[in-house]
Coordinates of C-alpha atoms in Angstrom, one line a residue:
X299 CA -86.7 -68.5 -32.2
X300 CA -85.3 -65.0 -33.7
X301 CA -86.8 -61.9 -33.4
X302 CA -87.3 -59.4 -35.9
X303 CA -84.3 -57.4 -36.9
X304 CA -84.8 -54.1 -34.5
X305 CA -87.4 -54.9 -32.8
X306 CA -84.9 -55.8 -29.3
X307 CA -83.8 -51.8 -29.7
X308 CA -87.2 -50.0 -30.7
X309 CA -89.0 -52.5 -27.6
X310 CA -85.9 -53.9 -24.6
X311 CA -88.1 -55.0 -22.6
X312 CA -89.4 -57.1 -26.1
X313 CA -90.6 -61.2 -25.1
X314 CA -87.3 -63.4 -24.9
X315 CA -84.6 -60.0 -26.2
X316 CA -81.5 -59.8 -24.9
X317 CA -81.1 -56.0 -24.0
X318 CA -78.8 -54.5 -25.4
X319 CA -76.0 -52.0 -24.6
X320 CA -73.5 -49.2 -25.9
X321 CA -69.9 -49.6 -26.5
X322 CA -70.0 -47.7 -22.9
X323 CA -72.2 -50.0 -21.4
X324 CA -75.8 -47.7 -21.1
X325 CA -79.4 -49.6 -22.7
X326 CA -80.2 -49.0 -26.1
X327 CA -83.2 -47.6 -26.2
X328 CA -85.7 -45.2 -27.5
X329 CA -85.5 -41.5 -26.9
X330 CA -89.8 -41.4 -27.5
X331 CA -91.4 -44.3 -28.3
X332 CA -91.2 -46.3 -31.3
X333 CA -94.1 -48.4 -32.4
X334 CA -92.8 -50.8 -34.4
X335 CA -95.5 -51.7 -37.6
X336 CA -97.6 -55.1 -36.6
X337 CA -99.8 -57.5 -39.2
X338 CA -99.2 -56.9 -42.7
X339 CA -98.1 -53.1 -42.9
X340 CA -101.6 -52.0 -43.5
X341 CA -101.3 -47.7 -43.9
X342 CA -103.7 -46.7 -41.2
X343 CA -105.8 -44.0 -42.9
X344 CA -107.3 -42.4 -40.3
X345 CA -110.6 -42.0 -38.6
X346 CA -113.6 -40.1 -40.5
X347 CA -115.3 -36.9 -38.9
X348 CA -116.8 -38.4 -35.6
X349 CA -120.5 -38.8 -34.1
X350 CA -121.1 -36.8 -31.1
X351 CA -124.7 -37.9 -31.3
X352 CA -124.1 -40.9 -27.6
X353 CA -123.7 -37.8 -25.5
X354 CA -127.4 -36.8 -25.9
X355 CA -128.5 -38.2 -23.5
X356 CA -125.9 -38.7 -20.8
X357 CA -124.4 -36.2 -17.6
X358 CA -120.1 -37.2 -17.5
X359 CA -118.3 -37.2 -14.5
X360 CA -117.3 -33.9 -13.6
X361 CA -114.5 -35.1 -11.2
X362 CA -112.9 -37.9 -13.4
X363 CA -111.8 -38.0 -17.1
X364 CA -108.8 -39.0 -18.4
X365 CA -107.7 -37.2 -21.8
X366 CA -104.6 -38.0 -22.1
X367 CA -103.8 -34.4 -23.1
X368 CA -99.8 -32.6 -22.7
X369 CA -99.8 -30.2 -19.8
X370 CA -99.9 -26.8 -21.4
X371 CA -97.4 -25.2 -18.2
X372 CA -94.6 -27.3 -19.1
X373 CA -92.5 -26.3 -22.6
X374 CA -93.0 -29.0 -24.7
X375 CA -94.8 -31.3 -22.4
X376 CA -95.4 -34.4 -23.9
X377 CA -99.2 -37.2 -23.1
X378 CA -99.2 -39.4 -19.9
X379 CA -101.9 -41.8 -19.0
X380 CA -101.0 -41.7 -15.3
X381 CA -101.6 -44.6 -13.3
X382 CA -102.1 -46.5 -16.5
X383 CA -100.8 -49.9 -17.1
X384 CA -100.0 -52.5 -19.6
X385 CA -99.3 -55.9 -20.1
X386 CA -99.8 -59.6 -22.3
X387 CA -99.2 -63.1 -23.0
X388 CA -95.3 -63.3 -22.8
X389 CA -95.1 -64.4 -26.7
X390 CA -92.0 -65.6 -26.8
X391 CA -91.3 -62.2 -30.1
X392 CA -93.9 -60.7 -29.2
X393 CA -93.4 -56.4 -28.4
X394 CA -95.9 -54.1 -26.3
X395 CA -95.8 -49.8 -26.8
X396 CA -96.1 -47.3 -25.2
X397 CA -93.4 -48.1 -22.3
X398 CA -93.6 -46.1 -18.3
X399 CA -93.1 -42.3 -19.5
X400 CA -90.3 -42.9 -17.1
X401 CA -88.2 -45.6 -19.8
X402 CA -87.7 -42.6 -22.4
X403 CA -85.2 -40.9 -21.8
X404 CA -86.3 -38.0 -24.8
X405 CA -89.6 -37.5 -21.8
X406 CA -87.7 -36.5 -18.6
X407 CA -88.8 -33.2 -17.6
X408 CA -91.8 -33.6 -20.1
X409 CA -94.8 -34.7 -17.5
X410 CA -95.8 -34.4 -14.1
X411 CA -97.4 -37.7 -13.9
X412 CA -96.5 -40.1 -10.5
X413 CA -96.4 -42.9 -13.0
X414 CA -97.8 -44.8 -16.3
X415 CA -97.3 -45.4 -19.8
X416 CA -96.2 -42.9 -22.4
X417 CA -98.9 -41.5 -24.2
X418 CA -99.0 -40.8 -28.2
X419 CA -98.9 -38.1 -30.6
X420 CA -102.4 -38.1 -32.6
X421 CA -104.0 -35.8 -35.2
X422 CA -108.1 -35.4 -35.4
X423 CA -108.3 -37.0 -32.0
X424 CA -112.5 -37.4 -31.2
X425 CA -113.3 -33.7 -29.9
X426 CA -117.5 -32.5 -29.3
X427 CA -116.7 -29.0 -27.3
X428 CA -114.7 -27.2 -29.9
X429 CA -111.0 -28.4 -27.3
X430 CA -108.1 -29.9 -29.1
X431 CA -106.8 -33.4 -27.9
X432 CA -104.5 -34.0 -29.5
X433 CA -103.1 -36.9 -27.3
X434 CA -104.6 -40.5 -27.0
X435 CA -103.7 -43.8 -24.9
X436 CA -102.6 -45.7 -28.3
X437 CA -101.2 -49.3 -26.9
X438 CA -99.5 -51.7 -30.4
X439 CA -98.5 -54.9 -30.2
X440 CA -98.7 -58.8 -30.6
X441 CA -98.1 -61.1 -32.1
X442 CA -100.2 -62.8 -28.9
X443 CA -100.8 -66.7 -28.7
X444 CA -101.3 -67.7 -25.7
X445 CA -105.2 -65.2 -24.4
X446 CA -104.0 -61.8 -25.3
X447 CA -102.6 -58.6 -23.8
X448 CA -103.6 -55.5 -22.2
X449 CA -103.8 -51.7 -20.7
X450 CA -105.1 -51.5 -16.6
X451 CA -106.2 -48.8 -14.9
X452 CA -106.8 -49.0 -10.7
X453 CA -108.8 -46.5 -10.8
X454 CA -107.1 -45.4 -6.6
X455 CA -103.7 -45.9 -7.0
X456 CA -102.3 -42.4 -7.6
X457 CA -105.7 -40.4 -6.2
X458 CA -107.1 -41.8 -2.7
X459 CA -110.8 -40.3 -3.8
X460 CA -110.9 -37.1 -6.4
X461 CA -111.8 -33.9 -4.0
X462 CA -115.5 -33.6 -3.2
X463 CA -116.2 -35.8 -5.7
X464 CA -118.8 -38.7 -5.9
X465 CA -116.8 -41.7 -6.1
X466 CA -115.9 -41.3 -2.5
X467 CA -115.9 -44.8 -0.7
X468 CA -118.4 -44.8 2.9
X469 CA -115.6 -44.7 6.2
X470 CA -115.4 -48.0 8.4
X471 CA -117.3 -47.2 11.5
X472 CA -114.8 -46.9 15.0
X473 CA -113.4 -49.8 16.2
X474 CA -114.4 -51.6 13.3
X475 CA -112.5 -53.9 11.9
X476 CA -115.2 -54.8 8.2
X477 CA -115.4 -52.1 5.8
X478 CA -118.7 -51.3 4.9
X479 CA -118.2 -53.5 1.9
X480 CA -117.2 -56.2 4.5
X481 CA -113.0 -56.3 3.5
X482 CA -110.2 -57.0 5.9
X483 CA -108.7 -53.3 7.3
X484 CA -106.3 -54.9 8.8
X485 CA -104.2 -58.2 7.9
X486 CA -105.5 -61.6 9.9
X487 CA -103.2 -61.1 11.8
X488 CA -104.0 -57.0 12.6
X489 CA -101.0 -55.1 11.4
X490 CA -101.1 -52.4 9.1
X491 CA -101.1 -53.9 5.2
X492 CA -98.1 -54.1 3.1
X493 CA -99.2 -50.6 1.2
X494 CA -102.3 -49.4 1.3
X495 CA -102.2 -48.4 -2.3
X496 CA -103.7 -52.1 -3.8
X497 CA -106.5 -51.8 -0.7
X498 CA -108.0 -48.5 -2.7
X499 CA -110.8 -48.5 -4.0
X500 CA -114.1 -46.1 -5.5
X501 CA -117.4 -46.6 -5.1
X502 CA -119.6 -46.4 -8.8
X503 CA -123.0 -46.8 -7.4
X504 CA -124.0 -43.6 -8.0
X505 CA -123.4 -44.5 -11.9
X506 CA -124.8 -45.8 -14.5
X507 CA -121.9 -46.4 -16.5
X508 CA -118.8 -45.9 -18.4
X509 CA -118.2 -44.7 -21.4
X510 CA -114.9 -44.0 -23.4
X511 CA -113.9 -43.0 -27.8
X512 CA -111.9 -45.8 -28.9
X513 CA -110.6 -47.0 -32.5
X514 CA -108.5 -49.1 -34.0
X515 CA -105.0 -49.4 -36.6
X516 CA -106.2 -51.6 -39.4
X517 CA -104.2 -54.5 -38.7
X518 CA -105.6 -55.0 -35.6
X519 CA -107.9 -57.2 -33.6
X520 CA -111.2 -55.3 -34.2
X521 CA -112.9 -57.3 -30.4
X522 CA -112.1 -55.7 -26.9
X523 CA -113.6 -56.8 -23.5
X524 CA -114.0 -53.9 -20.9
X525 CA -114.0 -55.2 -17.7
X526 CA -114.4 -54.1 -14.1
X527 CA -112.7 -55.5 -10.5
X528 CA -114.5 -55.4 -7.6
X529 CA -114.3 -56.9 -4.1
X530 CA -115.5 -60.6 -5.3
X531 CA -113.1 -60.5 -8.5
X532 CA -110.3 -58.6 -7.6
X533 CA -106.4 -60.0 -7.1
X534 CA -105.4 -56.4 -5.1
X535 CA -107.8 -56.0 -3.1
X536 CA -107.8 -60.2 -1.1
X537 CA -104.2 -59.0 -0.8
X538 CA -103.1 -60.5 2.6
X539 CA -106.6 -61.9 3.7
X540 CA -107.6 -64.2 0.2
X541 CA -111.8 -63.6 1.8
X542 CA -113.7 -63.2 -0.7
X543 CA -111.5 -65.5 -3.9
X544 CA -107.6 -66.7 -2.8
X545 CA -104.8 -65.8 -5.0
X546 CA -102.7 -67.6 -8.0
X547 CA -99.6 -66.9 -10.0
X548 CA -97.4 -68.1 -12.0
X549 CA -94.0 -67.7 -13.0
X550 CA -90.9 -69.1 -15.3
X551 CA -88.0 -70.9 -14.0
X552 CA -86.1 -70.3 -16.3
X553 CA -85.2 -67.6 -19.0
X554 CA -86.7 -67.0 -22.1
X555 CA -83.9 -64.9 -23.8
X556 CA -81.7 -68.3 -23.6
X557 CA -79.4 -66.5 -20.8
X558 CA -78.2 -67.8 -17.8
X559 CA -80.5 -67.3 -14.6
X560 CA -77.4 -65.4 -12.9
X561 CA -77.4 -64.0 -8.8
X562 CA -77.4 -60.6 -9.2
X563 CA -75.7 -59.9 -5.4
X564 CA -73.7 -62.5 -5.6
X565 CA -72.4 -62.3 -1.5
X566 CA -75.8 -61.1 -0.5
X567 CA -77.2 -63.4 1.5
X568 CA -80.2 -64.7 -0.2
X569 CA -79.3 -63.8 -3.7
X570 CA -81.7 -61.6 -6.9
X571 CA -81.1 -64.5 -9.7
X572 CA -82.1 -62.6 -12.8
X573 CA -82.3 -63.5 -16.9
X574 CA -78.0 -62.1 -17.8
X575 CA -74.7 -62.9 -18.3
X576 CA -73.1 -62.5 -16.0
X577 CA -69.9 -62.6 -18.4
X578 CA -71.1 -59.4 -19.8
X579 CA -73.0 -58.0 -16.3
X580 CA -76.5 -55.8 -16.7
X581 CA -77.2 -52.2 -18.1
X582 CA -77.4 -49.2 -15.0
X583 CA -80.7 -49.3 -14.4
X584 CA -82.4 -46.9 -13.0
X585 CA -86.3 -47.0 -13.3
X586 CA -87.3 -50.2 -10.8
X587 CA -90.4 -51.3 -13.4
X588 CA -87.7 -51.2 -15.8
X589 CA -85.6 -53.6 -14.4
X590 CA -87.2 -56.5 -14.3
X591 CA -88.9 -55.9 -17.2
X592 CA -84.7 -56.4 -18.9
X593 CA -83.8 -58.9 -16.4
X594 CA -86.5 -60.7 -15.2
X595 CA -86.4 -63.0 -11.4
X596 CA -85.6 -66.5 -13.0
X597 CA -85.0 -70.1 -10.3
X598 CA -84.8 -69.6 -6.6
X599 CA -86.0 -65.4 -7.4
X600 CA -88.8 -66.2 -9.7
X601 CA -91.4 -65.9 -7.0
X602 CA -89.4 -62.9 -5.7
X603 CA -91.4 -59.4 -6.5
X604 CA -90.6 -56.9 -7.5
X605 CA -88.7 -53.9 -4.3
X606 CA -92.1 -51.1 -4.8
X607 CA -94.2 -54.5 -4.2
X608 CA -93.5 -56.5 -1.6
X609 CA -96.8 -59.0 -1.9
X610 CA -96.9 -60.9 0.9
X611 CA -98.8 -63.5 0.1
X612 CA -96.4 -64.9 -2.0
X613 CA -92.6 -64.0 -1.8
X614 CA -90.8 -66.8 -0.4
X615 CA -92.9 -69.2 -2.0
X616 CA -91.1 -72.1 -4.9
X617 CA -91.8 -71.6 -8.1
X618 CA -93.6 -75.2 -9.0
X619 CA -94.8 -77.2 -11.3
X620 CA -98.7 -78.1 -11.1
X621 CA -100.4 -80.5 -12.1
X622 CA -104.8 -79.1 -12.2
X623 CA -105.8 -83.2 -12.5
X624 CA -104.9 -82.5 -16.2
X625 CA -107.9 -79.4 -16.7
X626 CA -104.4 -77.1 -16.9
X627 CA -100.5 -77.4 -15.7
X628 CA -98.0 -75.4 -15.4
X629 CA -95.2 -73.3 -12.9
X630 CA -97.0 -71.3 -10.2
X631 CA -95.8 -70.1 -6.8
X632 CA -97.1 -71.9 -3.7
X633 CA -94.9 -73.6 -0.7
X634 CA -97.3 -76.6 1.4
X635 CA -100.5 -75.3 0.2
X636 CA -101.2 -76.3 -3.7
X637 CA -101.9 -73.4 -5.7
X638 CA -106.2 -72.2 -6.2
X639 CA -107.9 -73.9 -8.0
X640 CA -109.8 -72.4 -10.9
X641 CA -113.5 -72.0 -8.7
X642 CA -111.2 -70.6 -5.9
X643 CA -109.5 -67.9 -8.0
X644 CA -109.2 -64.6 -7.8
X645 CA -109.6 -63.1 -11.9
X646 CA -112.8 -64.1 -13.1
X647 CA -112.8 -59.4 -12.9
X648 CA -116.6 -58.1 -15.1
X649 CA -116.7 -57.8 -18.5
X650 CA -118.8 -55.8 -21.6
X651 CA -117.7 -56.9 -24.9
X652 CA -117.2 -53.1 -27.7
X653 CA -115.9 -54.1 -31.9
X654 CA -113.7 -51.3 -32.4
X655 CA -112.9 -49.9 -36.3
X656 CA -110.7 -47.4 -37.6
X657 CA -113.7 -44.7 -36.7
X658 CA -113.5 -43.0 -33.5
X659 CA -116.9 -44.1 -31.7
X660 CA -118.0 -43.3 -28.4
X661 CA -118.7 -46.3 -27.0
X662 CA -121.4 -45.8 -23.6
X663 CA -121.1 -49.2 -22.1
X664 CA -124.1 -49.3 -18.7
X665 CA -123.1 -51.4 -16.0
X666 CA -126.1 -53.4 -16.3
X667 CA -124.0 -55.2 -19.1
X668 CA -121.1 -56.8 -17.4
X669 CA -120.5 -60.1 -17.1
X670 CA -118.0 -62.8 -16.0
X671 CA -116.5 -64.7 -18.6
X672 CA -116.6 -68.0 -16.1
X673 CA -112.5 -68.5 -15.5
X674 CA -112.5 -68.5 -11.9
X675 CA -114.6 -67.6 -8.5
X676 CA -117.7 -67.5 -9.8
X677 CA -119.3 -63.5 -7.7
X678 CA -122.9 -63.2 -6.8
X679 CA -122.9 -60.1 -8.5
X680 CA -121.1 -56.3 -9.1
X681 CA -120.5 -54.7 -5.8
X682 CA -120.4 -51.5 -7.8
X683 CA -119.9 -50.3 -3.8
X684 CA -115.6 -51.6 -4.5
X685 CA -115.0 -51.6 -7.7
X686 CA -111.0 -50.4 -7.8
X687 CA -109.3 -51.5 -11.9
X688 CA -110.9 -50.4 -15.4
X689 CA -108.8 -52.5 -18.0
X690 CA -108.9 -52.8 -21.7
X691 CA -108.3 -56.8 -22.0
X692 CA -107.4 -57.0 -26.2
X693 CA -107.9 -60.8 -27.4
X694 CA -105.2 -63.3 -29.2
X695 CA -103.4 -62.0 -32.1
X696 CA -102.5 -58.6 -32.7
X697 CA -103.2 -54.9 -31.5
X698 CA -103.6 -51.7 -32.1
X699 CA -105.8 -49.7 -29.8
X700 CA -106.5 -45.8 -29.2
X701 CA -108.9 -44.9 -26.2
X702 CA -109.6 -41.6 -25.3
X703 CA -111.6 -39.4 -23.0
X704 CA -112.1 -42.7 -20.0
X705 CA -114.6 -40.9 -17.3
X706 CA -118.6 -42.5 -16.8
X707 CA -121.6 -41.3 -16.9
X708 CA -125.2 -40.9 -15.6
X709 CA -128.9 -41.2 -17.4
X710 CA -130.4 -37.4 -18.0

């Protein structure tokens, strides 16, 4: 097994990489995002002039649009995709960029967003109103060999409901135990949820679809699935009650990078085991999400969730092998109850397929075009009153995708 030269320094969270250390013990990490080449390393030709005609028949939401532009009130400001995160299928040697803006020391003090992926500076970004467009969300990575990778944005993670907007869900009746879409307001034991943010959603029933601009680099797979998650499919909305679907969590008991599974805090009552060499130790990492990427939990801790996102459903379970009658086998977090079978699981969101070119294109996708893939629990309908996640699912292969100006629309 091998990693491309310099990849661990450019993208320290590359799958299977051993974090590199400077002489002072600190992490070897780029100051700002680096986008390593993929595939054949074909030069990007850029985009031809954009076609704005698709905007003529629609009205964009005035309450939410993701432009990823830098804050002009800050000196030397950088763009950030607030509330967006990325994931991949953990193919050994594959990478994904960018990371969270907080993972790049050179971004410190140059943005105000709470958290989110670092945006990328672009030239000739799509603009139909004469305004400059200098930043976009740019995902590059691969090669992904299992199911691919993705970008996701929990809509209400940062702001429960934009002030004055028409996204706000109907409030529950006084004394009700369920909200108007049928989601429990508390845990089954009557206590409040561990964290309120995962249980938030927007009501998009006043809109007709989602729209955004997108393009790809020349070595990227062209296909993308645009995904929405509602109460029927969302893992987050079903946390701590699992009313509409059952949650499942895959795990990895051993360390992909070949390092020993070592207790981080051996004197603690319940030590946390992570992948690192005890003779070398771990680099000091202040950002909790980056710590989870560089020194993942393993062994007895493989099912432990990060402190900032405690999982009452699955924390305390064990990472054990399970075979679903020969159809699927792997390691999952479960206790005395077997992990959820496919027909019970959350996760099979509502998707619509698009194909990208190297030109910026405007995509206007009606909600009526979204369908489930069919790999988990079948939902009776897409409930637009309970949308909590917008995502882009990228297929097996290499990915080099740009998106911009994401919002919802109504037909005029």
